[in-house]
Amino acid sequence: MKGWRPPAPFLLLLPAVLVLAAVVIIPLILSLYSSFTPFRLTQPASLYTFVGFRNYARILTDLEFWTAFGRTVLLLTVALNVEMLLGLGLAMLVEKATRGQRLLRTIMMFPMMFSPILVGFQFKFMFNDNIGLVNNALQSLGLTNQAIPWLIDGSLAFFAILVAEVWSSTSVFAILILAGLLAMPKEPIEAARVDGCTPWQTFRYVTWPFIMPFAYIAMTIRSLDVARAYDIVKIMTDGGPAKRTELLWTLVSRTAYADARMGLANAMAYVAILLSIVFTVYFFRKLSAARTQIAAEW
Amino acid sequence: MATVSLEKLVKRYGSLEVVHGIDLEVADREFIALVGPSGCGKSTTLRMIAGLEPVSGGNLKIGGRVVNDLPPRARNLAMVFQSYALYPHMTVRENMGFSLKIAGQKPEEIAPQVEEAARTLDLTHLLDRRPSQLSGGQRQRVAMGRAIVRQPDVFLFDEPLSNLDAKLRTQMRVEIKKLHAKVQSTVIYVTHDQVEAMTLADRIVIMRDGYIEQVGTPEDVFQRPHSKFVAGFIGSPPMNLKDAEIADGQVVFANGDRLPLPARFKDRVTAGQKVTFGLRPDDLYPTGHGIHSGEDADVHRQDLRVILTEPLGNETLVFSDFAGAEWVGRMLNPRRLSPGEALPFCFDLSQAHLFDRESGRTLRG
């Protein structure tokens, strides 16, 4: 065959480009496009009606959306802080262990091995107002004689979800911070002790700056995780009662599949992704600043 | 400024005892070097003094006060680590001022002290750099600066020059000596390098397997080693140490070769006694090429065959064959020698040592 032959690099990259296009680029463009249409799953033809920014304008004024948005940010903030503190504590305890540290490390990772769906079911049972472990324990200890409606009251349900979330993911922080502690050279800590530091000052001025990058890596991972929180909530409360635990993605999925309003749901999803991007950028900035500070070589 | 006393100091890890009740008195403003091979307990001892390792038994006193159970911060000492142990996230200035900041001093009080120390150590132009931007020698100086700024009672050095190259090490050794002359405080210096110990210390403590073998001035440990171990450890190249037996008033080596019994050991050995004979390379030299003229009474002359030479410029180390073994001699004003050449040698027996072969202790009174 004569004439033009595509250059070799182009040919070699073509399969990868095709696969990427099929599984990422086209769905992305399609979903972005559909967020500018009143697309309903039940009326396929609606995909061809272009309505511009009408979906987005609607979201901007939608109280339900912003409540879910705010609740997601709140969950993210509280969960990350609690997990950070608990993870730090756990990591420091495990680091102190002179025997069985490997075993402890493995045990520490157990919660990560369970599917979030199962974690959801487990905590749904534990927080059940009639047969749940939590109420049972509280009543046996004589702390209350009422059946506390954990999953029915809005803020209690939020708390219950938070507990499940923290339980399942504290180990992300613990593992990463432990890695930081183990990688840390011991001499600066000894130097600090000789220099007159109390244990707290040693932690504050020497240990903490060193493990900060590791904490930020955990924060980045977990902020993406919590920002797309869906499974645990879906199982435990399904956004209820009366949407009082609705998070961004439970709302998006309800809009998309229960209400079949795919166009609107896609618009919501794009706004939700913005949230994730903002958090990621924020934590990466922090991470790179912390890395420069300890002059890390990675 | 303070004295440091170790009284029957013991360190145990579980059932394993690594320091076996050692006694040591360090005078105020004294420069003491702890030397010994790896695993002899010198670093552990230093870390006990620093408070980084708990004391398992005995007493540790600094300035007359028992400090066994005091945390490092209550002991007012400064330590320079082998790996420098600088705080990577702080600038040189912050590193050096850190202990003062922790002690609650105000920034305006800290600044002049840090700058003073930086001037002493020639670090002024590096004050705003991070440790990662410094060379090994510069980091070492920062670590020393951090120690000086504290104005501690006692300076502890844990093999501070081991990570430097040979040239820099010599240079820093001089710096440390000058520094001690200037700040005039008690120094305890751990090293495995006997040259560092000899050149720096007022007194040297030689440790082995958790015991102190000998404490003495550099001249003491060099000229009057208490044991075979000290004799072999101090001095470079090491002392020639060969097993022998006493017979007919002579030192008889395994292959039958003999040396006259050194005069000063005449009354201290008995026939048939198993000994180790020791002679420093300085005291074994080709005739006319020694530190001494070789005209003294107690010199034994013998022709030896040269195996190998190591020319060092101003002198040559001569490895020669005697008593079925290799002996190192030192040739001053060297001339070229070729292997296999036979040469008249002087054994300066007035400087020779005899050790009991079993116990390794010196047989000298």
mmCIF file of C-alpha atoms in Angstrom, chain A residues 185 187-199 201 205-207 209-210 292-295 297, chain B residues 47 50-52 72-73 77-79 81 83 85-90 98-99 101-102 130 132 146 150:
data_model
loop_
_atom_site.group_PDB
_atom_site.id
_atom_site.type_symbol
_atom_site.label_atom_id
_atom_site.label_comp_id
_atom_site.label_asym_id
_atom_site.label_seq_id
_atom_site.Cartn_x
_atom_site.Cartn_y
_atom_site.Cartn_z
ATOM 1 C CA PRO A 185 15.552 8.342 62.136
ATOM 2 C CA GLU A 187 18.736 10.170 66.543
ATOM 3 C CA PRO A 188 16.909 13.502 66.216
ATOM 4 C CA ILE A 189 14.502 12.308 68.905
ATOM 5 C CA GLU A 190 17.385 11.421 71.188
ATOM 6 C CA ALA A 191 19.046 14.724 70.355
ATOM 7 C CA ALA A 192 15.829 16.485 71.341
ATOM 8 C CA ARG A 193 15.697 14.627 74.647
ATOM 9 C CA VAL A 194 19.258 15.620 75.435
ATOM 10 C CA ASP A 195 18.495 19.159 74.252
ATOM 11 C CA GLY A 196 16.007 19.392 77.093
ATOM 12 C CA CYS A 197 12.685 18.456 75.519
ATOM 13 C CA THR A 198 9.863 16.954 77.518
ATOM 14 C CA PRO A 199 8.153 14.020 75.783
ATOM 15 C CA GLN A 201 7.954 18.878 73.197
ATOM 16 C CA TYR A 205 8.880 19.833 67.507
ATOM 17 C CA VAL A 206 10.562 16.714 66.147
ATOM 18 C CA THR A 207 8.241 13.752 65.649
ATOM 19 C CA PRO A 209 6.945 17.588 61.600
ATOM 20 C CA PHE A 210 8.397 14.334 60.402
ATOM 21 C CA THR A 292 9.925 20.323 51.698
ATOM 22 C CA GLN A 293 10.077 21.109 55.349
ATOM 23 C CA ILE A 294 11.545 17.816 56.404
ATOM 24 C CA ALA A 295 13.665 17.784 53.260
ATOM 25 C CA GLU A 297 13.996 12.718 49.456
ATOM 26 C CA ARG B 47 24.177 6.686 76.430
ATOM 27 C CA ALA B 50 23.307 10.948 78.557
ATOM 28 C CA GLY B 51 20.190 9.388 80.063
ATOM 29 C CA LEU B 52 19.139 7.752 76.800
ATOM 30 C CA PRO B 72 18.238 13.612 79.911
ATOM 31 C CA ARG B 73 16.789 17.096 80.066
ATOM 32 C CA LEU B 77 24.612 17.894 79.058
ATOM 33 C CA ALA B 78 24.992 18.127 75.313
ATOM 34 C CA MET B 79 25.614 15.305 72.942
ATOM 35 C CA PHE B 81 25.895 12.073 67.559
ATOM 36 C CA SER B 83 24.897 10.726 62.438
ATOM 37 C CA ALA B 85 21.065 13.986 64.405
ATOM 38 C CA LEU B 86 20.208 17.458 63.194
ATOM 39 C CA TYR B 87 16.537 18.393 62.980
ATOM 40 C CA PRO B 88 15.910 18.176 59.231
ATOM 41 C CA HIS B 89 12.987 20.593 59.223
ATOM 42 C CA MET B 90 14.850 23.404 60.963
ATOM 43 C CA PHE B 98 16.462 24.904 69.658
ATOM 44 C CA SER B 99 17.582 23.937 73.156
ATOM 45 C CA LYS B 101 13.975 27.950 72.793
ATOM 46 C CA ILE B 102 12.872 24.841 74.673
ATOM 47 C CA ARG B 130 18.700 23.447 56.101
ATOM 48 C CA SER B 132 20.058 18.776 53.782
ATOM 49 C CA ARG B 146 24.119 23.007 68.860
ATOM 50 C CA ARG B 150 23.664 25.012 75.513
#
